[in-house]
Amino acid sequence: MGGEDDEKKLEKALDLMRRVPPQNISKHLAGLIDLCPSLTEELLSAVDQPLSVKLDDMKKENFIICDYNRDGDSFRSPWSNIYYPYISDGYLPPVQLRTIEEELNSAFKIYADMYYGEGTLSSVYVWDIDNGFAAAILIKKTIQGTGCWDAINIMEVTERLGRPSHYKLTTTIMTWLKDDDFGMNLGGSVMRQKEDDIASDGGHTVNIGQMVEAMENNIRQQIDGIYFGKTRDIINGMRSLTSLSQKKNLTAGLSAELAGALSKRKPLE
């Protein structure tokens, strides 16, 4: 890729990353950055990586780290609003947005437990944009050594005076499932987007929650049909659902029926 301009390099790099299993994205992304240092910022902002986790020492709670709560090499906790490792000049949301952030974190902590089970991590980060705000709603469910589900929901909210607020949701799901006993390794990612205009007189938390819930349910159903449905079809096609004794009985019955039919035939004159 040495003689090409950065735009073409980036296009090929992104095309390559789309074909990488989710559990290997960080490794291959680091290799691409070493190969093309000039594309570091573009690659880090354009490629969704599997979510990582850090401990909030003050609140003694884990939180999800990603590009949306990063400032340099430090990451802001949604629980204490403090950066780890500590920095004094990192971005902090204004008071009004911090209140929305706290409400969303409380709501999605309950949502994650209800939908994904105990031990699921969630973190929400809010920042200001023109005429509104944006929020990153992150959910991570890990089954140690056998699988992972990472949900990255980016919501952009445009507030309009006297009119319903405009919501734009972009959801990326990265998942993988591994079973060494059967040599199975499934993985992939999917991205979907939806926009809607909804009245927000009572606040944004309910609207955001309902859109994220509907989007994730839809994607879960698609993944179940594509990955697990197809896998079941392949496995069922590879093995017989009829036992050996049933096969023998069936063969014997067919043979007897065929012999009886032949014995009834009149000999040719």
CSV table of N, CA and C in Angstrom, one decimal, residues 21 23-24 176-179 182-187:
chain,number,residue,atom,x,y,z
A,21,PRO,N,-12.9,-11.5,12.2
A,21,PRO,CA,-13.7,-11.9,13.3
A,21,PRO,C,-13.6,-11.0,14.5
A,23,GLN,N,-13.4,-11.1,17.7
A,23,GLN,CA,-12.4,-11.4,18.7
A,23,GLN,C,-11.0,-11.1,18.3
A,24,ASN,N,-10.8,-10.9,17.0
A,24,ASN,CA,-9.4,-10.6,16.5
A,24,ASN,C,-9.2,-9.1,16.0
A,176,TRP,N,-19.4,-13.3,19.2
A,176,TRP,CA,-18.7,-14.5,18.8
A,176,TRP,C,-19.0,-15.6,19.8
A,177,LEU,N,-19.0,-16.8,19.3
A,177,LEU,CA,-19.3,-18.0,20.1
A,177,LEU,C,-18.3,-19.1,19.7
A,178,LYS,N,-17.7,-19.7,20.7
A,178,LYS,CA,-16.7,-20.7,20.5
A,178,LYS,C,-16.9,-22.0,21.3
A,179,ASP,N,-16.7,-23.1,20.7
A,179,ASP,CA,-16.8,-24.4,21.3
A,179,ASP,C,-15.7,-25.3,20.9
A,182,PHE,N,-16.3,-29.1,19.8
A,182,PHE,CA,-16.9,-29.4,18.4
A,182,PHE,C,-16.2,-28.6,17.3
A,183,GLY,N,-15.1,-27.9,17.7
A,183,GLY,CA,-14.4,-27.1,16.7
A,183,GLY,C,-15.2,-26.0,16.1
A,184,MET,N,-16.1,-25.5,16.8
A,184,MET,CA,-17.0,-24.4,16.3
A,184,MET,C,-16.5,-23.0,16.7
A,185,ASN,N,-16.5,-22.1,15.8
A,185,ASN,CA,-16.1,-20.7,16.1
A,185,ASN,C,-16.9,-19.8,15.2
A,186,LEU,N,-18.0,-19.3,15.7
A,186,LEU,CA,-18.9,-18.4,15.0
A,186,LEU,C,-18.6,-16.9,15.5
A,187,GLY,N,-18.6,-16.0,14.6
A,187,GLY,CA,-18.4,-14.6,14.9
A,187,GLY,C,-18.8,-13.7,13.8
